[in-house]
C-alpha positions as a Python dict, from the first residue, in 0.01 Angstrom:
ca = {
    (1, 'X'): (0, 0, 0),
    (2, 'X'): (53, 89, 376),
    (3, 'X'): (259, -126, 580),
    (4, 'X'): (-9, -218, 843),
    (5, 'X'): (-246, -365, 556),
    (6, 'X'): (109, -508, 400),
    (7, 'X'): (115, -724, 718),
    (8, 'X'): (-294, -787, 715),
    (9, 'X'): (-232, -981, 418),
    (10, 'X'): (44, -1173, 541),
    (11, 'X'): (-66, -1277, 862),
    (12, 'X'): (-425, -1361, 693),
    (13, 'X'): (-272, -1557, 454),
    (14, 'X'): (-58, -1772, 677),
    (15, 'X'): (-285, -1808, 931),
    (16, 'X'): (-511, -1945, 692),
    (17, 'X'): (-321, -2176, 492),
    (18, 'X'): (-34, -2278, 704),
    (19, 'X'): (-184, -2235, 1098),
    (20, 'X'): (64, -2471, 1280),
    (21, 'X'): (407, -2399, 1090),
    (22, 'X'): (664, -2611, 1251),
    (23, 'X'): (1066, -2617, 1272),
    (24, 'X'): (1209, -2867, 1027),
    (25, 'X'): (1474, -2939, 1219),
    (26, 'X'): (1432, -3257, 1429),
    (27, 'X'): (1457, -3303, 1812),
    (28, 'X'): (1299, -3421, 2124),
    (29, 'X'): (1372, -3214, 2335),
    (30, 'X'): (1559, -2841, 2496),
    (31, 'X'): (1917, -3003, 2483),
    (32, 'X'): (1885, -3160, 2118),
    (33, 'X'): (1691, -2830, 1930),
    (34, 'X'): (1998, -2585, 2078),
    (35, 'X'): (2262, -2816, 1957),
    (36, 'X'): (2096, -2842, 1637),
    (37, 'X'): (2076, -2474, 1626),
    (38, 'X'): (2414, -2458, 1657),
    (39, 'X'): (2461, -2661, 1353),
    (40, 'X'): (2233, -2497, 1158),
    (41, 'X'): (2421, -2172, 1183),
    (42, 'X'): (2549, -2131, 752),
    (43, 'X'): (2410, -2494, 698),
    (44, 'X'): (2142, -2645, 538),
    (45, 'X'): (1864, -2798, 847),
    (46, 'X'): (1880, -3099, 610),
    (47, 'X'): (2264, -3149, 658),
    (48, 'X'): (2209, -3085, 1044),
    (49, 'X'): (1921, -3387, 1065),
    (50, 'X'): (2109, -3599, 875),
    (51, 'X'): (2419, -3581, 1115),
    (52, 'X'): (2213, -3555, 1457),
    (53, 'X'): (2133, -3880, 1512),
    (54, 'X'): (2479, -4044, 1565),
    (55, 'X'): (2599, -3726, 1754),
    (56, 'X'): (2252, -3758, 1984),
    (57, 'X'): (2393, -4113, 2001),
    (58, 'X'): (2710, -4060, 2135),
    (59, 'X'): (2612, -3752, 2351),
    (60, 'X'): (2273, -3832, 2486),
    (61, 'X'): (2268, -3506, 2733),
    (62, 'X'): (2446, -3208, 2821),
    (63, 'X'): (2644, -3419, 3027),
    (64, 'X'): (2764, -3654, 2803),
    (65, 'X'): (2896, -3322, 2548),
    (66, 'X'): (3012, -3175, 2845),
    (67, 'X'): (3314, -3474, 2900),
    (68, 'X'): (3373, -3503, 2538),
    (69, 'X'): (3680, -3208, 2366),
    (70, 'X'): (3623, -3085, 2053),
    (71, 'X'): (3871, -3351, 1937),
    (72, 'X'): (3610, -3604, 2071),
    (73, 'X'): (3296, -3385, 1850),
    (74, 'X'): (3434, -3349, 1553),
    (75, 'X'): (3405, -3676, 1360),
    (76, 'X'): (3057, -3648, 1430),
    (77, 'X'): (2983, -3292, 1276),
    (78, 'X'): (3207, -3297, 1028),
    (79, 'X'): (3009, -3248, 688),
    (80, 'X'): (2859, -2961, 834),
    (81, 'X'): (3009, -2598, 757),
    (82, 'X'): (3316, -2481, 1005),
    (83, 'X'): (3309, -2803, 1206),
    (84, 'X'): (3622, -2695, 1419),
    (85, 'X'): (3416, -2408, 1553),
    (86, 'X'): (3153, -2559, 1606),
    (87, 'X'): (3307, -2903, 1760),
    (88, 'X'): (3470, -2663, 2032),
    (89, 'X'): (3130, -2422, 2061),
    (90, 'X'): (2964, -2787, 2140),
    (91, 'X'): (3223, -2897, 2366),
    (92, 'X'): (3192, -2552, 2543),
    (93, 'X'): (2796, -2549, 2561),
    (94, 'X'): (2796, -2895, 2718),
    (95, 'X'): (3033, -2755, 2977),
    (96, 'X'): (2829, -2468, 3027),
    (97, 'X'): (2487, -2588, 3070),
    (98, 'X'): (2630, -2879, 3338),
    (99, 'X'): (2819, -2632, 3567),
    (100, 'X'): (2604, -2306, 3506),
    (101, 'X'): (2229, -2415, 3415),
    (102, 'X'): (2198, -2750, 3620),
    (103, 'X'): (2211, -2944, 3306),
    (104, 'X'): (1866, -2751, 3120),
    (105, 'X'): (1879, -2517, 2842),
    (106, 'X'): (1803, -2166, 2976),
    (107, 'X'): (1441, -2049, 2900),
    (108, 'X'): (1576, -1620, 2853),
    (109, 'X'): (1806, -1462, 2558),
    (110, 'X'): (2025, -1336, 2807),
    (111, 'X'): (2129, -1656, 2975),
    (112, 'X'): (2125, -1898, 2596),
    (113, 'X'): (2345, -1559, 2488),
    (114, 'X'): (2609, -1687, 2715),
    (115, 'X'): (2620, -2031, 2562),
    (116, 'X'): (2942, -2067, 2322),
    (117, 'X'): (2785, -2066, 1951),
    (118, 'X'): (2475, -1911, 2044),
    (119, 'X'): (2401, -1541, 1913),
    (120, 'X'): (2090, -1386, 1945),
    (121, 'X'): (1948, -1542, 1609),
    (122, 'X'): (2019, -1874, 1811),
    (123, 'X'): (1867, -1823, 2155),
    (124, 'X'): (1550, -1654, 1982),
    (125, 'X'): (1517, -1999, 1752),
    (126, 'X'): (1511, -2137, 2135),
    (127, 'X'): (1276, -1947, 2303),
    (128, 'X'): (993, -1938, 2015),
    (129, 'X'): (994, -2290, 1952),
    (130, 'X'): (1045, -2439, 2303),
    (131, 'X'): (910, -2173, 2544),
    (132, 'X'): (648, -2015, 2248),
    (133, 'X'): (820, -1637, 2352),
    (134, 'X'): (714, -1360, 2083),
    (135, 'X'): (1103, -1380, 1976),
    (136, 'X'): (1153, -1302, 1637),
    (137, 'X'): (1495, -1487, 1528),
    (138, 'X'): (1611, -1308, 1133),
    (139, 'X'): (1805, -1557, 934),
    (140, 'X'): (1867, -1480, 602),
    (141, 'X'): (1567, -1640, 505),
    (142, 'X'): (1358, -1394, 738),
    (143, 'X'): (1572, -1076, 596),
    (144, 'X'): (1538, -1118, 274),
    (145, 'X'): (1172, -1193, 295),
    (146, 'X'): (1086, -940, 511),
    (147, 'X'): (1259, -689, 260),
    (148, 'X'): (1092, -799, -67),
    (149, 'X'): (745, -835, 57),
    (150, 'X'): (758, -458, 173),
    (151, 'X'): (735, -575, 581),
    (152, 'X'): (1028, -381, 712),
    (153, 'X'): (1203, -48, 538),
    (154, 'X'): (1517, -60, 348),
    (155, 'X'): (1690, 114, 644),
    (156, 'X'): (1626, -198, 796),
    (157, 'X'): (1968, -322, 700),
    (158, 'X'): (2092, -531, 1032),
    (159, 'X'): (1880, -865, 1158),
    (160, 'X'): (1795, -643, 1502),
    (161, 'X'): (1672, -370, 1231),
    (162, 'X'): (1465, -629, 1115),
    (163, 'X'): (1365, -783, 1400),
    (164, 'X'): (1248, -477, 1594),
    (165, 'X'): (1068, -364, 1284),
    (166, 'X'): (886, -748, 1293),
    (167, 'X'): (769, -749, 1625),
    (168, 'X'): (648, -411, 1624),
    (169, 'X'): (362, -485, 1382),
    (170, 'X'): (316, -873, 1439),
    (171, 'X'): (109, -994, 1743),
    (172, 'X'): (280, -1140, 2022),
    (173, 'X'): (103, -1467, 2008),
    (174, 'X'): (205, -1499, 1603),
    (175, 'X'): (548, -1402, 1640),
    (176, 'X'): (709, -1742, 1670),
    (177, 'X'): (431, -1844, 1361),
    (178, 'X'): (531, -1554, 1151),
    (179, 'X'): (938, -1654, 1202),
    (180, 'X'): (846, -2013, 1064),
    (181, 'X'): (614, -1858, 766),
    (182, 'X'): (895, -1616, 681),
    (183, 'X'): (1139, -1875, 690),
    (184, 'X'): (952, -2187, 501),
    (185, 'X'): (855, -1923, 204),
    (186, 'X'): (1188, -1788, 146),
    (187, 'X'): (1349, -2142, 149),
    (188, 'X'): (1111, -2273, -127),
    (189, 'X'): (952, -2014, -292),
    (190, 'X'): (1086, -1697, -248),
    (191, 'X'): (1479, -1804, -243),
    (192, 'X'): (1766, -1572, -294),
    (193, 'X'): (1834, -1620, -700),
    (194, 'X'): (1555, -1632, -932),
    (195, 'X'): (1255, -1600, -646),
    (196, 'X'): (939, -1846, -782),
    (197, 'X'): (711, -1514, -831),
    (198, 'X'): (521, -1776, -1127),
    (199, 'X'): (393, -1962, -794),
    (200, 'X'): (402, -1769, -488),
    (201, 'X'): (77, -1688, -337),
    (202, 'X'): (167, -1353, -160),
    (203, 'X'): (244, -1130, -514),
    (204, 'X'): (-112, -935, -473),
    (205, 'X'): (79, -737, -213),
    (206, 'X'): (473, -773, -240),
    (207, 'X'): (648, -480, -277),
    (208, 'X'): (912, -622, -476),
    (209, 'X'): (709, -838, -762),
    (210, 'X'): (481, -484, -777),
    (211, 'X'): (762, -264, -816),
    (212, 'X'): (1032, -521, -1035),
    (213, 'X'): (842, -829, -1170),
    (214, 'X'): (508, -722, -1281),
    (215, 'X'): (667, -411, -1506),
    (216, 'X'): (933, -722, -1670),
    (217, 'X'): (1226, -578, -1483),
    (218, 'X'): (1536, -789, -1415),
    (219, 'X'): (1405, -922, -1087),
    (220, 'X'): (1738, -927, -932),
    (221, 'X'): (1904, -590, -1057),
    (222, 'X'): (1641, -427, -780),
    (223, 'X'): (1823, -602, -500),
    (224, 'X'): (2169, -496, -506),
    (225, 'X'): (2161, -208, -299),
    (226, 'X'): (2027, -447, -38),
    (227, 'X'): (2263, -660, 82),
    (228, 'X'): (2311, -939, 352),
    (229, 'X'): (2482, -896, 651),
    (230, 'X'): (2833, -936, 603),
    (231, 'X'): (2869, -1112, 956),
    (232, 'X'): (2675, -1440, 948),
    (233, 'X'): (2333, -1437, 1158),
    (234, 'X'): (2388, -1656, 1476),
}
């Protein structure tokens, strides 16, 4: 199968079945989505909403993290994963958007880039789901989906690879969809050990049940030439 009808399928299906996909991390507003971005960097979004309303508490608004140390942060973020990175990143992004940004989260990858803790995965989370910008962020959900469906080539083996490859064949105006869809199936059905194939919806056209399910191949023997990033995806 070509890889323009590859994504035909794709976007047809989730366009169809799943039109408004949605983050599942919870905010209400700019200031409360980037720090729970932050967070979410090698954690679960579950872990990150279940610790965001007593650090909203005690830091309302940028200006509120921008008085507090890291010291200060940490008690509040400390079940997540690396909490003394990511007390002083918070402590340093509160400081940032005050004195630099006039107290609102930039609305461009350049200027969130800037932000302590935020990498490009970060500020294009940001820009899709506040600002709706065709910016394709690649988690490890995204790269590992995009890979077994058959969206992007195995020389895609960086998340700007993938992302590049992404945006070339998705519309504009799906692109921050198509980052939710990619995300939402590979956290519940097509996860990183023992993918659901028995229940997924997309196997009429993934490369990787066609090529290692459907002939009773070890399903995961196929994918260790393909591996992660060894840097995590911020």
């Amino acid at each position: 199968m070509r890889k323009p009808e590859r994504y035909r399928r794709f976007l047809e299906y989730f366009t169809t079945h799943f039109p408004a996909p949605e983050t599942e991390l919870h905010y209400a507003n700019p200031y409360e989505l980037i720090v729970a971005v932050v967070l979410s960097a090698q954690c679960t979004d579950k872990r990150v909403n279940q610790i965001m309303p007593a650090l909203i508490q005690q830091f309302p608004t940028p200006a509120h993290l921008a008085a507090a140390s890291a010291e200060e942060v940490f008690p509040f973020i400390r079940s997540v994963s690396y909490p003394n990175n990511k007390a002083k990143h918070l402590a340093g992004l509160g400081k940032m958007l005050v004195e630099d940004f006039g107290s609102e989260v930039p609305s461009t990858i350049e200027e969130l880039q800037r932000l302590p803790g935020v990498g490009r995965k970060t500020a294009n989370v940001v820009v899709s789901v506040i600002y709706n910008q065709p910016a394709m962020a690649v988690d490890t959900h995204v790269f590992r989906v995009s890979h077994r469906l058959g969206l992007v080539s195995r020389t895609a083996t960086t998340p700007l690879a993938v992302e590049k490859e992404l945006v070339r064949y998705i519309p504009e105006e799906l692109i921050p969809k198509a980052h939710h869809w990619l995300i939402l199936h590979g956290r519940y059905i097509c996860v990183a050990r023992s993918p659901k194939c028995g229940s997924c919806p997309l196997t009429d056209f993934c490369q990787y049940y066609a090529t290692q399910v459907a002939p009773g191949l070890d399903t995961e023997k196929p994918l260790s030439k393909l591996k992660s990033p060894r840097k995590p995806i911020s």
